[in-house]
Structures are given as structure tokens and as C-alpha cells.
Amino acid sequence: MMQDNLFLKIIERKIPARIIHEDEKCLAFHDVNPQAPVHVLIIPRKVIATHADIGAEDAELLGHLHIVAARLAKQLGLDQGYRLVLNCREQAGQTVPQLHLHLLGGRPMHWPPG
Ligand code: 5GP
């Protein structure tokens, strides 16, 4: 079961987070339970529950999230590479019902993922 939209509470500053980027379209902050030396979450301000809920009207927003991810990867020194993960719905491990990109880096990554 997916929990409450905790990330909306972060956007609204109702719960604290280590925010490292903010603009009119999105927010990025460090994951509270990092799975790599760098683990940042990039979320849209617009409420979109899952990847399956995106529409054509979100094309620019989704592009923006990727541009922010690439910029943050550079700022955070992930010159040797990084992984972007987007879990969609329960079977993929999504626990927060707000679209988010995981930016992971700072260690070798394995494939296939678990
Ligand atoms: P998902 O499993 O939905 O793809 O990813 C949710 C992520 O949000 C997890 O990596 C989890 O550690 C992180 N997370 C859950 N609650 C909080 C919170 O309150 N603050 C922050 N910064 N990260 C959270």
C-alpha cells in the first residue's frame, strides 16, 4: 500500500527535508534513507500520483525533471556516472504516491536491478 503523499508535505514545508534545488516546477532533496552515497529525489510540484498517470501535457515538465537531474549530477560530482530510477506502482516498489525520480550515484551500480 502506498502511504500518504509525504512529498506534498515537503513541498508545503509541513515536514522538513534537505532541499538542494527548487524552482517553479520542481523540488529536489536528499532521500531520508539513502541507497548510495548520493541519493536525491526530484519531484514535480504538480501532483502526479504515478508514472502511469502522466499525459501529453506533462511532456515539458518531465523534460525539466531530467534536465535538473543532469545538472544536479554534475553539481554533486557524479562524473563517473549515475542511475535514475522511477518506480511505478506497488510491484515496482513505489511507496509514495507522487511521481519522483531517484538520482543515485557515488558507487558502482549492478544490473539487473533487484
Ligand atoms: P519509492 O519507493 O516510492 O520509489 O521512493 C520513495 C523514497 O522516498 C524512498 O527512497 C524513501 O527513503 C524516501 N522517503 C520516504 N519518506 C521520506 C521523507 O519523509 N523524507 C525524505 N527525504 N525521503 C523520504
PDB file of C-alpha atoms and ligand atoms in Angstrom:
ATOM      1  CA  MET A   1       0.000   0.000   0.000  1.00  0.00           C
ATOM      2  CA  MET A   2       1.267   3.428  -0.877  1.00  0.00           C
ATOM      3  CA  GLN A   3       1.360   5.840   2.056  1.00  0.00           C
ATOM      4  CA  ASP A   4       0.143   9.441   2.152  1.00  0.00           C
ATOM      5  CA  ASN A   5       1.629  11.910  -0.273  1.00  0.00           C
ATOM      6  CA  LEU A   6       4.506  12.761   2.069  1.00  0.00           C
ATOM      7  CA  PHE A   7       6.230  14.686  -0.693  1.00  0.00           C
ATOM      8  CA  LEU A   8       3.368  17.165  -0.897  1.00  0.00           C
ATOM      9  CA  LYS A   9       4.067  17.884   2.768  1.00  0.00           C
ATOM     10  CA  ILE A  10       7.707  18.548   1.851  1.00  0.00           C
ATOM     11  CA  ILE A  11       6.612  20.913  -0.951  1.00  0.00           C
ATOM     12  CA  GLU A  12       4.330  22.696   1.522  1.00  0.00           C
ATOM     13  CA  ARG A  13       7.122  22.751   4.154  1.00  0.00           C
ATOM     14  CA  LYS A  14       4.945  20.796   6.600  1.00  0.00           C
ATOM     15  CA  ILE A  15       7.763  18.290   7.081  1.00  0.00           C
ATOM     16  CA  PRO A  16      11.481  19.075   6.810  1.00  0.00           C
ATOM     17  CA  ALA A  17      13.810  17.872   4.082  1.00  0.00           C
ATOM     18  CA  ARG A  18      17.351  18.633   2.929  1.00  0.00           C
ATOM     19  CA  ILE A  19      16.301  20.541  -0.182  1.00  0.00           C
ATOM     20  CA  ILE A  20      19.086  21.105  -2.706  1.00  0.00           C
ATOM     21  CA  HIS A  21      17.139  22.549  -5.606  1.00  0.00           C
ATOM     22  CA  GLU A  22      13.854  24.361  -6.007  1.00  0.00           C
ATOM     23  CA  ASP A  23      12.229  26.161  -8.915  1.00  0.00           C
ATOM     24  CA  GLU A  24       8.736  26.923 -10.171  1.00  0.00           C
ATOM     25  CA  LYS A  25       8.241  23.384 -11.489  1.00  0.00           C
ATOM     26  CA  CYS A  26      10.075  21.034  -9.121  1.00  0.00           C
ATOM     27  CA  LEU A  27      11.980  20.339  -5.917  1.00  0.00           C
ATOM     28  CA  ALA A  28      14.984  18.107  -5.224  1.00  0.00           C
ATOM     29  CA  PHE A  29      16.035  16.856  -1.804  1.00  0.00           C
ATOM     30  CA  HIS A  30      18.185  14.158  -0.230  1.00  0.00           C
ATOM     31  CA  ASP A  31      16.460  10.820   0.407  1.00  0.00           C
ATOM     32  CA  VAL A  32      15.977  10.162   4.133  1.00  0.00           C
ATOM     33  CA  ASN A  33      17.146   6.541   3.663  1.00  0.00           C
ATOM     34  CA  PRO A  34      19.942   6.771   1.070  1.00  0.00           C
ATOM     35  CA  GLN A  35      20.758   3.702  -1.028  1.00  0.00           C
ATOM     36  CA  ALA A  36      24.020   5.191  -2.352  1.00  0.00           C
ATOM     37  CA  PRO A  37      26.459   7.938  -1.279  1.00  0.00           C
ATOM     38  CA  VAL A  38      24.319  10.311  -3.366  1.00  0.00           C
ATOM     39  CA  HIS A  39      20.578   9.658  -3.309  1.00  0.00           C
ATOM     40  CA  VAL A  40      18.436  12.601  -4.299  1.00  0.00           C
ATOM     41  CA  LEU A  41      14.731  12.669  -5.109  1.00  0.00           C
ATOM     42  CA  ILE A  42      13.433  15.012  -7.800  1.00  0.00           C
ATOM     43  CA  ILE A  43       9.708  15.689  -7.699  1.00  0.00           C
ATOM     44  CA  PRO A  44       7.301  17.891  -9.639  1.00  0.00           C
ATOM     45  CA  ARG A  45       5.248  20.445  -7.710  1.00  0.00           C
ATOM     46  CA  LYS A  46       2.259  19.255  -9.728  1.00  0.00           C
ATOM     47  CA  VAL A  47       0.577  16.296  -8.050  1.00  0.00           C
ATOM     48  CA  ILE A  48       1.030  13.252 -10.316  1.00  0.00           C
ATOM     49  CA  ALA A  49       0.494  10.021  -8.399  1.00  0.00           C
ATOM     50  CA  THR A  50       2.450   7.631 -10.612  1.00  0.00           C
ATOM     51  CA  HIS A  51       4.302   7.448 -13.908  1.00  0.00           C
ATOM     52  CA  ALA A  52       1.216   5.736 -15.338  1.00  0.00           C
ATOM     53  CA  ASP A  53      -0.722   8.958 -14.737  1.00  0.00           C
ATOM     54  CA  ILE A  54       1.388  11.218 -16.938  1.00  0.00           C
ATOM     55  CA  GLY A  55      -0.154  12.765 -20.027  1.00  0.00           C
ATOM     56  CA  ALA A  56       0.981  14.646 -23.106  1.00  0.00           C
ATOM     57  CA  GLU A  57       0.509  17.898 -21.176  1.00  0.00           C
ATOM     58  CA  ASP A  58       3.354  16.817 -18.859  1.00  0.00           C
ATOM     59  CA  ALA A  59       5.986  16.498 -21.592  1.00  0.00           C
ATOM     60  CA  GLU A  60       7.752  19.751 -20.776  1.00  0.00           C
ATOM     61  CA  LEU A  61       7.631  19.085 -17.044  1.00  0.00           C
ATOM     62  CA  LEU A  62       9.158  15.618 -17.452  1.00  0.00           C
ATOM     63  CA  GLY A  63      11.904  17.023 -19.643  1.00  0.00           C
ATOM     64  CA  HIS A  64      12.572  19.627 -16.980  1.00  0.00           C
ATOM     65  CA  LEU A  65      12.948  16.969 -14.270  1.00  0.00           C
ATOM     66  CA  HIS A  66      15.621  15.274 -16.392  1.00  0.00           C
ATOM     67  CA  ILE A  67      17.473  18.498 -17.055  1.00  0.00           C
ATOM     68  CA  VAL A  68      17.501  19.228 -13.308  1.00  0.00           C
ATOM     69  CA  ALA A  69      18.733  15.660 -12.655  1.00  0.00           C
ATOM     70  CA  ALA A  70      21.634  16.089 -15.078  1.00  0.00           C
ATOM     71  CA  ARG A  71      22.534  19.458 -13.564  1.00  0.00           C
ATOM     72  CA  LEU A  72      22.436  18.085 -10.005  1.00  0.00           C
ATOM     73  CA  ALA A  73      24.521  15.042 -11.007  1.00  0.00           C
ATOM     74  CA  LYS A  74      27.185  17.440 -12.264  1.00  0.00           C
ATOM     75  CA  GLN A  75      26.978  19.626  -9.148  1.00  0.00           C
ATOM     76  CA  LEU A  76      27.227  16.585  -6.891  1.00  0.00           C
ATOM     77  CA  GLY A  77      30.343  15.334  -8.677  1.00  0.00           C
ATOM     78  CA  LEU A  78      28.864  12.235 -10.311  1.00  0.00           C
ATOM     79  CA  ASP A  79      31.274  12.484 -13.243  1.00  0.00           C
ATOM     80  CA  GLN A  80      31.739   8.717 -13.431  1.00  0.00           C
ATOM     81  CA  GLY A  81      28.045   8.067 -13.854  1.00  0.00           C
ATOM     82  CA  TYR A  82      24.767   7.839 -12.058  1.00  0.00           C
ATOM     83  CA  ARG A  83      21.486   5.994 -12.209  1.00  0.00           C
ATOM     84  CA  LEU A  84      17.988   7.436 -12.495  1.00  0.00           C
ATOM     85  CA  VAL A  85      15.204   5.251 -11.125  1.00  0.00           C
ATOM     86  CA  LEU A  86      11.477   5.789 -11.340  1.00  0.00           C
ATOM     87  CA  ASN A  87       9.361   3.211  -9.523  1.00  0.00           C
ATOM     88  CA  CYS A  88       5.793   2.963 -10.822  1.00  0.00           C
ATOM     89  CA  ARG A  89       3.168   1.461  -8.507  1.00  0.00           C
ATOM     90  CA  GLU A  90       3.457  -1.249  -5.882  1.00  0.00           C
ATOM     91  CA  GLN A  91       5.093  -4.043  -7.845  1.00  0.00           C
ATOM     92  CA  ALA A  92       7.989  -1.764  -8.764  1.00  0.00           C
ATOM     93  CA  GLY A  93       8.402  -0.661  -5.147  1.00  0.00           C
ATOM     94  CA  GLN A  94       6.742   2.755  -5.262  1.00  0.00           C
ATOM     95  CA  THR A  95       5.811   3.789  -1.722  1.00  0.00           C
ATOM     96  CA  VAL A  96       4.986   7.496  -2.075  1.00  0.00           C
ATOM     97  CA  PRO A  97       2.126   8.412  -4.440  1.00  0.00           C
ATOM     98  CA  GLN A  98       3.865  11.391  -6.034  1.00  0.00           C
ATOM     99  CA  LEU A  99       5.962  10.928  -9.188  1.00  0.00           C
ATOM    100  CA  HIS A 100       9.662  11.096  -8.306  1.00  0.00           C
ATOM    101  CA  LEU A 101      12.987  10.428  -9.938  1.00  0.00           C
ATOM    102  CA  HIS A 102      15.701   8.854  -7.803  1.00  0.00           C
ATOM    103  CA  LEU A 103      19.185  10.172  -8.655  1.00  0.00           C
ATOM    104  CA  LEU A 104      21.687   7.626  -7.329  1.00  0.00           C
ATOM    105  CA  GLY A 105      25.450   7.727  -7.570  1.00  0.00           C
ATOM    106  CA  GLY A 106      28.817   7.586  -5.878  1.00  0.00           C
ATOM    107  CA  ARG A 107      29.253   3.800  -6.060  1.00  0.00           C
ATOM    108  CA  PRO A 108      29.246   1.118  -8.764  1.00  0.00           C
ATOM    109  CA  MET A 109      25.732   0.010  -9.729  1.00  0.00           C
ATOM    110  CA  HIS A 110      24.723  -3.519 -10.633  1.00  0.00           C
ATOM    111  CA  TRP A 111      22.448  -4.815 -13.352  1.00  0.00           C
ATOM    112  CA  PRO A 112      19.836  -6.267 -13.409  1.00  0.00           C
ATOM    113  CA  PRO A 113      18.323  -4.266 -10.535  1.00  0.00           C
ATOM    114  CA  GLY A 114      16.509  -6.147  -7.779  1.00  0.00           C
TER     115      GLY A 114
HETATM  116  P1  5GP B   1       9.722   4.986  -3.862  1.00  0.00           P
HETATM  117  O1  5GP B   1       9.921   3.730  -3.062  1.00  0.00           O
HETATM  118  O2  5GP B   1       8.304   5.485  -3.763  1.00  0.00           O
HETATM  119  O3  5GP B   1      10.225   4.914  -5.263  1.00  0.00           O
HETATM  120  O4  5GP B   1      10.657   6.056  -3.163  1.00  0.00           O
HETATM  121  C1  5GP B   1      10.293   6.758  -2.039  1.00  0.00           C
HETATM  122  C2  5GP B   1      11.560   7.269  -1.398  1.00  0.00           C
HETATM  123  O5  5GP B   1      11.229   8.291  -0.508  1.00  0.00           O
HETATM  124  C3  5GP B   1      12.325   6.208  -0.607  1.00  0.00           C
HETATM  125  O6  5GP B   1      13.637   6.076  -1.120  1.00  0.00           O
HETATM  126  C4  5GP B   1      12.300   6.755   0.813  1.00  0.00           C
HETATM  127  O7  5GP B   1      13.508   6.515   1.511  1.00  0.00           O
HETATM  128  C5  5GP B   1      12.052   8.238   0.616  1.00  0.00           C
HETATM  129  N1  5GP B   1      11.340   8.886   1.675  1.00  0.00           N
HETATM  130  C6  5GP B   1      10.224   8.421   2.298  1.00  0.00           C
HETATM  131  N2  5GP B   1       9.812   9.317   3.219  1.00  0.00           N
HETATM  132  C7  5GP B   1      10.682  10.362   3.166  1.00  0.00           C
HETATM  133  C8  5GP B   1      10.758  11.592   3.887  1.00  0.00           C
HETATM  134  O8  5GP B   1       9.941  11.916   4.749  1.00  0.00           O
HETATM  135  N3  5GP B   1      11.799  12.414   3.566  1.00  0.00           N
HETATM  136  C9  5GP B   1      12.712  12.108   2.593  1.00  0.00           C
HETATM  137  N4  5GP B   1      13.676  12.998   2.372  1.00  0.00           N
HETATM  138  N5  5GP B   1      12.656  10.952   1.907  1.00  0.00           N
HETATM  139  C10 5GP B   1      11.651  10.088   2.190  1.00  0.00           C
END
